[in-house]
């Protein structure tokens, strides 16, 4: 358990700073890095499957006679992993609110690692026929469960250790683990291209074994959330966090679901589908698309953190409104740029799609989604909303491929814009949780605790905990 600082007594505040210091816990930086490293590894594993599905699996695990059908089947397998992520989110969120954030972090990482290494060992369609696809689906289901359990635990652990005024920055650091994983996955697949044959896609999955060992060692050293420990000591843990959050916070689940769909489904169109689209239309070879994705991911490491930090200064909702509005405007220009076939234009398209549009939303979600739910049901609520949207995004490449077959590139472009509109409306309907009022209130609380003249309105211990960790809506 995290060692707490001496209790700060104040007739108006009680001992709020004792369990959650203004500047965060002493281990906040180690926790942020540990959560980010784990997110990196799990993203490497999960996104690696998406890259392989777009570039290799259509012929490796399915009949090669009909390329379009093979691509559809490959993307369908990709979607299955997303479809089971809500179940993983429910299980991981439930356990995170019942037994702690840390056990879920370690368990999900280990499960993901085992599944990913197994992918690198699977037989192909030429070797075992239809069983190749069946085995791929089974392993993909395990991947989806593990990844579904990952996000809520990692984000909430970081959020609850972070300084009061820098929760956007710290959760942005954890979210930045995803572009790092994306970068490493693309680097691995780019480096393995010269190997040829099945080794071109097997080696990146097998290399995951090394990353998993490193990740497990780091995560075992991460300390449990101080807010979870406080709830546990006071006997305030939810008896059934799933039922409680569905009963009391279903509106926030719906809002966060719509907010998240724009980001994750938009990525599925602008990156996952685009990888196969560029190659299928002979606009560029695989090395160009992988390089473009790597550059975008490299920039995204810093962009995600920046967008998160920006929310600490101006609020969560303004940044999200900007990102979703840009999604609505970017659909047509995205395909027009890629259709030129110019390598520079393709790189710019990927960078804008990822570092600007996707990252501006992902950098906000860690703090905003966490603040929408009460502490005792936070992991369950945030995970459920976050992972339910994965069902939509998981099958988006399949839907996009079908739209492309029927309507050309305008079909996917309009779908991308539609996702942006959904998120824009949701952002307008979701209350700001870190606006000027909340920032001023925390500033007054800080001054009171550090000896300043201003004293905030008296609060109960429960409301103090909520102020330090973020207000709820409804």
GROMACS .gro file of C-alpha atoms in nm:
model
  474
    1UNK     CA    1   0.000   0.000   0.000
    2UNK     CA    2   0.124   0.353  -0.077
    3UNK     CA    3   0.274   0.526   0.226
    4UNK     CA    4   0.068   0.834   0.303
    5UNK     CA    5   0.207   1.170   0.421
    6UNK     CA    6   0.122   1.304   0.768
    7UNK     CA    7  -0.241   1.396   0.813
    8UNK     CA    8  -0.328   1.760   0.743
    9UNK     CA    9  -0.593   1.871   0.992
   10UNK     CA   10  -0.827   2.152   0.895
   11UNK     CA   11  -1.171   2.225   1.045
   12UNK     CA   12  -1.315   2.260   0.696
   13UNK     CA   13  -1.124   1.985   0.513
   14UNK     CA   14  -1.058   1.698   0.751
   15UNK     CA   15  -0.757   1.495   0.633
   16UNK     CA   16  -0.812   1.489   0.256
   17UNK     CA   17  -0.444   1.560   0.181
   18UNK     CA   18  -0.339   1.262   0.388
   19UNK     CA   19  -0.478   1.008   0.143
   20UNK     CA   20  -0.431   1.205  -0.178
   21UNK     CA   21  -0.162   1.479  -0.162
   22UNK     CA   22  -0.214   1.790  -0.374
   23UNK     CA   23   0.093   1.706  -0.579
   24UNK     CA   24  -0.001   1.339  -0.611
   25UNK     CA   25   0.151   1.038  -0.440
   26UNK     CA   26   0.529   0.997  -0.402
   27UNK     CA   27   0.524   0.720  -0.663
   28UNK     CA   28   0.312   0.904  -0.922
   29UNK     CA   29   0.587   0.918  -1.187
   30UNK     CA   30   0.679   0.552  -1.145
   31UNK     CA   31   0.312   0.457  -1.167
   32UNK     CA   32   0.264   0.666  -1.482
   33UNK     CA   33   0.563   0.506  -1.651
   34UNK     CA   34   0.463   0.157  -1.539
   35UNK     CA   35   0.111   0.198  -1.675
   36UNK     CA   36   0.248   0.349  -1.996
   37UNK     CA   37   0.493   0.062  -2.052
   38UNK     CA   38   0.217  -0.192  -2.004
   39UNK     CA   39  -0.008  -0.003  -2.243
   40UNK     CA   40   0.279   0.002  -2.493
   41UNK     CA   41   0.321  -0.373  -2.483
   42UNK     CA   42  -0.047  -0.457  -2.504
   43UNK     CA   43  -0.091  -0.213  -2.793
   44UNK     CA   44   0.206  -0.367  -2.971
   45UNK     CA   45   0.034  -0.704  -2.943
   46UNK     CA   46  -0.316  -0.592  -3.033
   47UNK     CA   47  -0.227  -0.345  -3.309
   48UNK     CA   48   0.023  -0.591  -3.451
   49UNK     CA   49  -0.270  -0.817  -3.525
   50UNK     CA   50  -0.440  -0.534  -3.713
   51UNK     CA   51  -0.132  -0.473  -3.927
   52UNK     CA   52  -0.097  -0.842  -4.004
   53UNK     CA   53  -0.469  -0.869  -4.079
   54UNK     CA   54  -0.441  -0.586  -4.332
   55UNK     CA   55  -0.123  -0.711  -4.499
   56UNK     CA   56  -0.081  -1.088  -4.453
   57UNK     CA   57  -0.363  -1.283  -4.290
   58UNK     CA   58  -0.598  -1.275  -4.591
   59UNK     CA   59  -0.372  -1.529  -4.768
   60UNK     CA   60  -0.199  -1.691  -4.469
   61UNK     CA   61  -0.511  -1.814  -4.288
   62UNK     CA   62  -0.781  -1.807  -4.557
   63UNK     CA   63  -0.814  -1.933  -4.918
   64UNK     CA   64  -0.597  -1.723  -5.150
   65UNK     CA   65  -0.818  -1.766  -5.458
   66UNK     CA   66  -1.041  -1.466  -5.384
   67UNK     CA   67  -0.838  -1.170  -5.245
   68UNK     CA   68  -1.143  -0.959  -5.153
   69UNK     CA   69  -1.307  -1.244  -4.962
   70UNK     CA   70  -0.979  -1.315  -4.787
   71UNK     CA   71  -0.953  -0.951  -4.681
   72UNK     CA   72  -1.311  -0.953  -4.553
   73UNK     CA   73  -1.248  -1.271  -4.351
   74UNK     CA   74  -0.923  -1.129  -4.217
   75UNK     CA   75  -1.092  -0.810  -4.100
   76UNK     CA   76  -1.378  -1.014  -3.955
   77UNK     CA   77  -1.123  -1.199  -3.741
   78UNK     CA   78  -0.980  -0.863  -3.639
   79UNK     CA   79  -1.330  -0.752  -3.541
   80UNK     CA   80  -1.388  -1.055  -3.319
   81UNK     CA   81  -1.110  -0.938  -3.091
   82UNK     CA   82  -1.283  -0.603  -3.057
   83UNK     CA   83  -1.621  -0.769  -3.004
   84UNK     CA   84  -1.506  -0.953  -2.690
   85UNK     CA   85  -1.328  -0.650  -2.546
   86UNK     CA   86  -1.642  -0.531  -2.360
   87UNK     CA   87  -1.648  -0.865  -2.178
   88UNK     CA   88  -1.284  -0.818  -2.087
   89UNK     CA   89  -1.366  -0.465  -1.975
   90UNK     CA   90  -1.653  -0.589  -1.758
   91UNK     CA   91  -1.439  -0.858  -1.597
   92UNK     CA   92  -1.136  -0.635  -1.553
   93UNK     CA   93  -1.344  -0.341  -1.430
   94UNK     CA   94  -1.538  -0.554  -1.184
   95UNK     CA   95  -1.220  -0.706  -1.042
   96UNK     CA   96  -1.048  -0.365  -1.040
   97UNK     CA   97  -1.323  -0.220  -0.822
   98UNK     CA   98  -1.341  -0.531  -0.600
   99UNK     CA   99  -0.982  -0.652  -0.548
  100UNK     CA  100  -0.772  -0.363  -0.679
  101UNK     CA  101  -0.629  -0.207  -0.994
  102UNK     CA  102  -0.285  -0.370  -0.976
  103UNK     CA  103  -0.381  -0.742  -0.999
  104UNK     CA  104  -0.583  -0.667  -1.312
  105UNK     CA  105  -0.289  -0.484  -1.471
  106UNK     CA  106  -0.051  -0.776  -1.420
  107UNK     CA  107  -0.301  -1.046  -1.519
  108UNK     CA  108  -0.416  -0.878  -1.839
  109UNK     CA  109  -0.059  -0.820  -1.955
  110UNK     CA  110   0.039  -1.182  -1.897
  111UNK     CA  111  -0.269  -1.314  -2.078
  112UNK     CA  112  -0.211  -1.086  -2.375
  113UNK     CA  113   0.152  -1.191  -2.401
  114UNK     CA  114   0.074  -1.562  -2.410
  115UNK     CA  115  -0.192  -1.517  -2.679
  116UNK     CA  116   0.033  -1.302  -2.897
  117UNK     CA  117   0.325  -1.543  -2.891
  118UNK     CA  118   0.086  -1.824  -2.985
  119UNK     CA  119  -0.018  -1.631  -3.298
  120UNK     CA  120   0.340  -1.645  -3.416
  121UNK     CA  121   0.330  -2.025  -3.384
  122UNK     CA  122  -0.003  -2.095  -3.559
  123UNK     CA  123  -0.017  -2.317  -3.872
  124UNK     CA  124  -0.135  -2.157  -4.198
  125UNK     CA  125  -0.425  -2.243  -4.431
  126UNK     CA  126  -0.190  -2.433  -4.660
  127UNK     CA  127  -0.086  -2.652  -4.367
  128UNK     CA  128  -0.413  -2.732  -4.188
  129UNK     CA  129  -0.687  -2.586  -4.405
  130UNK     CA  130  -0.990  -2.430  -4.235
  131UNK     CA  131  -0.848  -2.505  -3.890
  132UNK     CA  132  -0.596  -2.226  -3.941
  133UNK     CA  133  -0.873  -1.967  -3.934
  134UNK     CA  134  -1.045  -2.136  -3.638
  135UNK     CA  135  -0.727  -2.132  -3.429
  136UNK     CA  136  -0.663  -1.770  -3.523
  137UNK     CA  137  -1.012  -1.674  -3.404
  138UNK     CA  138  -0.967  -1.854  -3.070
  139UNK     CA  139  -0.638  -1.681  -2.996
  140UNK     CA  140  -0.784  -1.349  -3.106
  141UNK     CA  141  -1.066  -1.391  -2.852
  142UNK     CA  142  -0.808  -1.428  -2.573
  143UNK     CA  143  -0.631  -1.115  -2.698
  144UNK     CA  144  -0.957  -0.924  -2.692
  145UNK     CA  145  -1.038  -1.027  -2.335
  146UNK     CA  146  -0.693  -0.924  -2.214
  147UNK     CA  147  -0.692  -0.590  -2.393
  148UNK     CA  148  -1.043  -0.516  -2.270
  149UNK     CA  149  -0.929  -0.559  -1.910
  150UNK     CA  150  -0.615  -0.349  -1.961
  151UNK     CA  151  -0.725   0.007  -2.027
  152UNK     CA  152  -0.943   0.076  -1.724
  153UNK     CA  153  -0.691  -0.054  -1.475
  154UNK     CA  154  -0.398   0.132  -1.629
  155UNK     CA  155  -0.575   0.465  -1.671
  156UNK     CA  156  -0.742   0.459  -1.330
  157UNK     CA  157  -0.422   0.361  -1.152
  158UNK     CA  158  -0.242   0.657  -1.309
  159UNK     CA  159  -0.537   0.893  -1.259
  160UNK     CA  160  -0.567   0.816  -0.889
  161UNK     CA  161  -0.195   0.865  -0.821
  162UNK     CA  162  -0.171   1.190  -1.022
  163UNK     CA  163  -0.156   1.551  -0.890
  164UNK     CA  164  -0.493   1.722  -0.869
  165UNK     CA  165  -0.412   1.977  -1.138
  166UNK     CA  166  -0.223   1.746  -1.374
  167UNK     CA  167  -0.453   1.449  -1.422
  168UNK     CA  168  -0.483   1.523  -1.794
  169UNK     CA  169  -0.106   1.523  -1.831
  170UNK     CA  170  -0.050   1.203  -1.635
  171UNK     CA  171  -0.329   1.006  -1.801
  172UNK     CA  172  -0.199   1.145  -2.130
  173UNK     CA  173   0.137   0.984  -2.051
  174UNK     CA  174  -0.037   0.649  -2.008
  175UNK     CA  175  -0.235   0.702  -2.327
  176UNK     CA  176   0.094   0.782  -2.503
  177UNK     CA  177   0.188   0.419  -2.447
  178UNK     CA  178  -0.050   0.334  -2.729
  179UNK     CA  179   0.136   0.527  -3.003
  180UNK     CA  180   0.461   0.383  -2.867
  181UNK     CA  181   0.314   0.035  -2.912
  182UNK     CA  182   0.189   0.130  -3.257
  183UNK     CA  183   0.536   0.256  -3.349
  184UNK     CA  184   0.709  -0.058  -3.225
  185UNK     CA  185   0.458  -0.285  -3.401
  186UNK     CA  186   0.506  -0.107  -3.734
  187UNK     CA  187   0.883  -0.104  -3.687
  188UNK     CA  188   0.881  -0.478  -3.623
  189UNK     CA  189   0.670  -0.551  -3.932
  190UNK     CA  190   0.877  -0.316  -4.147
  191UNK     CA  191   1.201  -0.479  -4.033
  192UNK     CA  192   1.062  -0.827  -4.094
  193UNK     CA  193   0.955  -0.759  -4.456
  194UNK     CA  194   1.292  -0.882  -4.599
  195UNK     CA  195   1.245  -1.217  -4.424
  196UNK     CA  196   0.968  -1.304  -4.670
  197UNK     CA  197   0.715  -1.586  -4.644
  198UNK     CA  198   0.543  -1.652  -4.313
  199UNK     CA  199   0.841  -1.524  -4.114
  200UNK     CA  200   0.751  -1.171  -4.224
  201UNK     CA  201   0.450  -1.183  -3.990
  202UNK     CA  202   0.557  -1.452  -3.740
  203UNK     CA  203   0.869  -1.277  -3.607
  204UNK     CA  204   0.689  -0.962  -3.479
  205UNK     CA  205   0.451  -1.176  -3.274
  206UNK     CA  206   0.728  -1.395  -3.137
  207UNK     CA  207   0.927  -1.089  -3.032
  208UNK     CA  208   0.643  -1.002  -2.798
  209UNK     CA  209   0.777  -1.259  -2.551
  210UNK     CA  210   1.069  -1.028  -2.470
  211UNK     CA  211   0.843  -0.728  -2.415
  212UNK     CA  212   0.610  -0.923  -2.188
  213UNK     CA  213   0.889  -1.020  -1.948
  214UNK     CA  214   0.998  -0.656  -1.922
  215UNK     CA  215   0.640  -0.537  -1.871
  216UNK     CA  216   0.557  -0.789  -1.599
  217UNK     CA  217   0.869  -0.696  -1.400
  218UNK     CA  218   0.782  -0.325  -1.417
  219UNK     CA  219   0.415  -0.368  -1.330
  220UNK     CA  220   0.487  -0.586  -1.029
  221UNK     CA  221   0.667  -0.285  -0.879
  222UNK     CA  222   0.372  -0.049  -0.927
  223UNK     CA  223   0.188   0.037  -0.604
  224UNK     CA  224  -0.188   0.006  -0.563
  225UNK     CA  225  -0.416   0.308  -0.607
  226UNK     CA  226  -0.439   0.520  -0.288
  227UNK     CA  227  -0.808   0.589  -0.348
  228UNK     CA  228  -0.886   0.219  -0.380
  229UNK     CA  229  -0.692   0.151  -0.059
  230UNK     CA  230  -0.888   0.426   0.118
  231UNK     CA  231  -1.220   0.282   0.005
  232UNK     CA  232  -1.109  -0.063   0.116
  233UNK     CA  233  -1.005   0.055   0.462
  234UNK     CA  234  -1.331   0.240   0.514
  235UNK     CA  235  -1.539  -0.055   0.394
  236UNK     CA  236  -1.690   0.149   0.112
  237UNK     CA  237  -1.610  -0.085  -0.177
  238UNK     CA  238  -1.906  -0.150  -0.401
  239UNK     CA  239  -2.070  -0.489  -0.350
  240UNK     CA  240  -2.159  -0.513  -0.717
  241UNK     CA  241  -1.993  -0.234  -0.918
  242UNK     CA  242  -2.139  -0.352  -1.249
  243UNK     CA  243  -2.501  -0.337  -1.136
  244UNK     CA  244  -2.442  -0.015  -0.947
  245UNK     CA  245  -2.286   0.170  -1.240
  246UNK     CA  246  -2.554   0.046  -1.482
  247UNK     CA  247  -2.825   0.163  -1.244
  248UNK     CA  248  -2.680   0.499  -1.144
  249UNK     CA  249  -2.451   0.601  -1.429
  250UNK     CA  250  -2.594   0.455  -1.750
  251UNK     CA  251  -2.615   0.803  -1.905
  252UNK     CA  252  -2.243   0.858  -1.862
  253UNK     CA  253  -2.174   0.514  -2.007
  254UNK     CA  254  -2.376   0.607  -2.316
  255UNK     CA  255  -2.206   0.946  -2.350
  256UNK     CA  256  -1.856   0.803  -2.312
  257UNK     CA  257  -1.942   0.528  -2.559
  258UNK     CA  258  -2.034   0.781  -2.828
  259UNK     CA  259  -1.730   0.995  -2.751
  260UNK     CA  260  -1.501   0.696  -2.781
  261UNK     CA  261  -1.654   0.565  -3.106
  262UNK     CA  262  -1.529   0.867  -3.297
  263UNK     CA  263  -1.171   0.807  -3.190
  264UNK     CA  264  -1.144   0.431  -3.221
  265UNK     CA  265  -1.369   0.379  -3.525
  266UNK     CA  266  -1.211   0.679  -3.693
  267UNK     CA  267  -0.872   0.516  -3.646
  268UNK     CA  268  -1.010   0.196  -3.797
  269UNK     CA  269  -1.097   0.385  -4.116
  270UNK     CA  270  -0.804   0.625  -4.143
  271UNK     CA  271  -0.527   0.383  -4.045
  272UNK     CA  272  -0.632   0.015  -4.034
  273UNK     CA  273  -0.845   0.019  -4.351
  274UNK     CA  274  -0.616   0.269  -4.520
  275UNK     CA  275  -0.322   0.029  -4.494
  276UNK     CA  276  -0.500  -0.227  -4.711
  277UNK     CA  277  -0.661   0.037  -4.934
  278UNK     CA  278  -0.329   0.191  -5.038
  279UNK     CA  279  -0.181  -0.148  -5.123
  280UNK     CA  280  -0.495  -0.281  -5.297
  281UNK     CA  281  -0.518   0.029  -5.518
  282UNK     CA  282  -0.145   0.009  -5.591
  283UNK     CA  283  -0.101   0.365  -5.466
  284UNK     CA  284   0.214   0.272  -5.274
  285UNK     CA  285   0.392  -0.038  -5.148
  286UNK     CA  286   0.380  -0.174  -4.795
  287UNK     CA  287   0.702  -0.005  -4.688
  288UNK     CA  288   0.552   0.339  -4.760
  289UNK     CA  289   0.237   0.276  -4.555
  290UNK     CA  290   0.430   0.125  -4.266
  291UNK     CA  291   0.676   0.414  -4.270
  292UNK     CA  292   0.389   0.665  -4.275
  293UNK     CA  293   0.229   0.493  -3.976
  294UNK     CA  294   0.561   0.489  -3.790
  295UNK     CA  295   0.614   0.862  -3.843
  296UNK     CA  296   0.259   0.934  -3.729
  297UNK     CA  297   0.303   0.714  -3.422
  298UNK     CA  298   0.635   0.877  -3.336
  299UNK     CA  299   0.475   1.221  -3.341
  300UNK     CA  300   0.174   1.080  -3.159
  301UNK     CA  301   0.382   0.989  -2.854
  302UNK     CA  302   0.430   1.359  -2.782
  303UNK     CA  303   0.098   1.473  -2.929
  304UNK     CA  304  -0.111   1.250  -2.700
  305UNK     CA  305   0.067   1.383  -2.392
  306UNK     CA  306   0.030   1.741  -2.517
  307UNK     CA  307  -0.345   1.708  -2.576
  308UNK     CA  308  -0.388   1.560  -2.227
  309UNK     CA  309  -0.188   1.842  -2.068
  310UNK     CA  310  -0.388   2.100  -2.264
  311UNK     CA  311  -0.708   1.980  -2.096
  312UNK     CA  312  -0.559   2.066  -1.757
  313UNK     CA  313  -0.543   2.431  -1.869
  314UNK     CA  314  -0.863   2.480  -2.072
  315UNK     CA  315  -1.086   2.185  -1.979
  316UNK     CA  316  -1.169   1.846  -2.126
  317UNK     CA  317  -1.462   1.935  -2.351
  318UNK     CA  318  -1.306   2.214  -2.564
  319UNK     CA  319  -1.028   1.982  -2.680
  320UNK     CA  320  -1.275   1.707  -2.761
  321UNK     CA  321  -1.500   1.943  -2.953
  322UNK     CA  322  -1.202   2.045  -3.166
  323UNK     CA  323  -1.101   1.686  -3.238
  324UNK     CA  324  -1.449   1.567  -3.333
  325UNK     CA  325  -1.513   1.873  -3.552
  326UNK     CA  326  -1.192   1.802  -3.741
  327UNK     CA  327  -1.312   1.445  -3.797
  328UNK     CA  328  -1.622   1.579  -3.972
  329UNK     CA  329  -1.409   1.798  -4.200
  330UNK     CA  330  -1.127   1.552  -4.275
  331UNK     CA  331  -1.302   1.257  -4.444
  332UNK     CA  332  -1.295   1.377  -4.806
  333UNK     CA  333  -0.951   1.550  -4.793
  334UNK     CA  334  -0.801   1.235  -4.640
  335UNK     CA  335  -0.885   1.017  -4.939
  336UNK     CA  336  -0.806   1.288  -5.192
  337UNK     CA  337  -0.454   1.316  -5.053
  338UNK     CA  338  -0.397   0.940  -5.039
  339UNK     CA  339  -0.536   0.893  -5.392
  340UNK     CA  340  -0.254   1.107  -5.533
  341UNK     CA  341  -0.019   0.817  -5.470
  342UNK     CA  342   0.255   1.060  -5.365
  343UNK     CA  343   0.457   0.928  -5.071
  344UNK     CA  344   0.473   1.270  -4.905
  345UNK     CA  345   0.096   1.318  -4.932
  346UNK     CA  346   0.034   0.972  -4.785
  347UNK     CA  347   0.266   1.044  -4.492
  348UNK     CA  348   0.093   1.378  -4.424
  349UNK     CA  349  -0.249   1.209  -4.439
  350UNK     CA  350  -0.146   0.950  -4.181
  351UNK     CA  351   0.013   1.211  -3.954
  352UNK     CA  352  -0.296   1.435  -3.954
  353UNK     CA  353  -0.530   1.139  -3.907
  354UNK     CA  354  -0.336   1.003  -3.613
  355UNK     CA  355  -0.137   1.275  -3.435
  356UNK     CA  356  -0.401   1.546  -3.471
  357UNK     CA  357  -0.741   1.378  -3.494
  358UNK     CA  358  -0.702   1.050  -3.306
  359UNK     CA  359  -0.455   1.176  -3.044
  360UNK     CA  360  -0.659   1.487  -2.964
  361UNK     CA  361  -0.939   1.255  -2.852
  362UNK     CA  362  -0.732   0.979  -2.692
  363UNK     CA  363  -0.536   1.234  -2.487
  364UNK     CA  364  -0.858   1.360  -2.328
  365UNK     CA  365  -1.030   1.030  -2.255
  366UNK     CA  366  -0.817   0.915  -1.963
  367UNK     CA  367  -0.905   1.212  -1.742
  368UNK     CA  368  -1.253   1.292  -1.874
  369UNK     CA  369  -1.388   0.936  -1.863
  370UNK     CA  370  -1.242   0.883  -1.514
  371UNK     CA  371  -1.409   1.199  -1.385
  372UNK     CA  372  -1.750   1.091  -1.512
  373UNK     CA  373  -1.775   0.809  -1.258
  374UNK     CA  374  -1.761   0.775  -0.879
  375UNK     CA  375  -1.444   0.625  -0.731
  376UNK     CA  376  -1.598   0.297  -0.616
  377UNK     CA  377  -1.741   0.215  -0.961
  378UNK     CA  378  -1.494   0.409  -1.172
  379UNK     CA  379  -1.299   0.119  -1.323
  380UNK     CA  380  -1.616  -0.066  -1.417
  381UNK     CA  381  -1.791   0.239  -1.563
  382UNK     CA  382  -1.495   0.375  -1.758
  383UNK     CA  383  -1.392   0.032  -1.886
  384UNK     CA  384  -1.744  -0.061  -1.993
  385UNK     CA  385  -1.796   0.259  -2.191
  386UNK     CA  386  -1.449   0.245  -2.341
  387UNK     CA  387  -1.466  -0.118  -2.450
  388UNK     CA  388  -1.827  -0.124  -2.573
  389UNK     CA  389  -1.720   0.117  -2.843
  390UNK     CA  390  -1.459  -0.137  -2.949
  391UNK     CA  391  -1.737  -0.352  -3.094
  392UNK     CA  392  -1.817  -0.076  -3.342
  393UNK     CA  393  -1.455  -0.001  -3.424
  394UNK     CA  394  -1.359  -0.366  -3.448
  395UNK     CA  395  -1.597  -0.430  -3.733
  396UNK     CA  396  -1.544  -0.092  -3.896
  397UNK     CA  397  -1.267  -0.217  -4.131
  398UNK     CA  398  -1.507  -0.491  -4.246
  399UNK     CA  399  -1.788  -0.238  -4.296
  400UNK     CA  400  -1.550   0.003  -4.464
  401UNK     CA  401  -1.428  -0.264  -4.706
  402UNK     CA  402  -1.787  -0.348  -4.799
  403UNK     CA  403  -1.870   0.022  -4.850
  404UNK     CA  404  -1.564   0.062  -5.068
  405UNK     CA  405  -1.666  -0.237  -5.280
  406UNK     CA  406  -2.008  -0.083  -5.339
  407UNK     CA  407  -1.945   0.293  -5.352
  408UNK     CA  408  -1.574   0.346  -5.399
  409UNK     CA  409  -1.367   0.562  -5.163
  410UNK     CA  410  -1.654   0.803  -5.094
  411UNK     CA  411  -1.828   0.534  -4.885
  412UNK     CA  412  -1.545   0.505  -4.629
  413UNK     CA  413  -1.495   0.884  -4.633
  414UNK     CA  414  -1.858   0.952  -4.544
  415UNK     CA  415  -1.850   0.683  -4.274
  416UNK     CA  416  -1.546   0.852  -4.121
  417UNK     CA  417  -1.728   1.187  -4.120
  418UNK     CA  418  -2.036   1.025  -3.966
  419UNK     CA  419  -1.832   0.893  -3.675
  420UNK     CA  420  -1.698   1.244  -3.622
  421UNK     CA  421  -2.050   1.389  -3.613
  422UNK     CA  422  -2.156   1.133  -3.352
  423UNK     CA  423  -1.868   1.232  -3.125
  424UNK     CA  424  -1.931   1.603  -3.178
  425UNK     CA  425  -2.293   1.570  -3.064
  426UNK     CA  426  -2.188   1.356  -2.766
  427UNK     CA  427  -1.926   1.612  -2.661
  428UNK     CA  428  -2.187   1.887  -2.668
  429UNK     CA  429  -2.415   1.675  -2.447
  430UNK     CA  430  -2.149   1.573  -2.195
  431UNK     CA  431  -2.087   1.808  -1.903
  432UNK     CA  432  -1.744   1.959  -1.853
  433UNK     CA  433  -1.575   1.801  -1.551
  434UNK     CA  434  -1.269   2.027  -1.534
  435UNK     CA  435  -1.398   2.369  -1.628
  436UNK     CA  436  -1.313   2.706  -1.475
  437UNK     CA  437  -1.538   2.641  -1.173
  438UNK     CA  438  -1.367   2.312  -1.088
  439UNK     CA  439  -1.019   2.455  -1.145
  440UNK     CA  440  -1.092   2.756  -0.919
  441UNK     CA  441  -1.238   2.530  -0.651
  442UNK     CA  442  -0.929   2.312  -0.645
  443UNK     CA  443  -0.708   2.622  -0.637
  444UNK     CA  444  -0.894   2.745  -0.328
  445UNK     CA  445  -0.858   2.404  -0.166
  446UNK     CA  446  -0.484   2.407  -0.242
  447UNK     CA  447  -0.440   2.750  -0.083
  448UNK     CA  448  -0.626   2.642   0.228
  449UNK     CA  449  -0.421   2.327   0.271
  450UNK     CA  450  -0.092   2.510   0.217
  451UNK     CA  451  -0.164   2.794   0.455
  452UNK     CA  452  -0.328   3.047   0.222
  453UNK     CA  453  -0.608   3.276   0.331
  454UNK     CA  454  -0.883   3.134   0.112
  455UNK     CA  455  -1.095   2.860   0.268
  456UNK     CA  456  -1.336   2.657   0.052
  457UNK     CA  457  -1.686   2.563   0.149
  458UNK     CA  458  -1.696   2.282   0.410
  459UNK     CA  459  -1.716   1.936   0.258
  460UNK     CA  460  -1.769   1.583   0.372
  461UNK     CA  461  -1.486   1.333   0.338
  462UNK     CA  462  -1.662   1.167   0.045
  463UNK     CA  463  -1.702   1.492  -0.147
  464UNK     CA  464  -1.338   1.580  -0.080
  465UNK     CA  465  -1.232   1.252  -0.235
  466UNK     CA  466  -1.449   1.323  -0.534
  467UNK     CA  467  -1.305   1.674  -0.573
  468UNK     CA  468  -0.953   1.540  -0.570
  469UNK     CA  469  -1.032   1.270  -0.823
  470UNK     CA  470  -1.283   1.451  -1.041
  471UNK     CA  471  -1.654   1.535  -1.019
  472UNK     CA  472  -1.926   1.312  -1.154
  473UNK     CA  473  -2.218   1.416  -1.370
  474UNK     CA  474  -2.582   1.341  -1.304
   0.00000   0.00000   0.00000
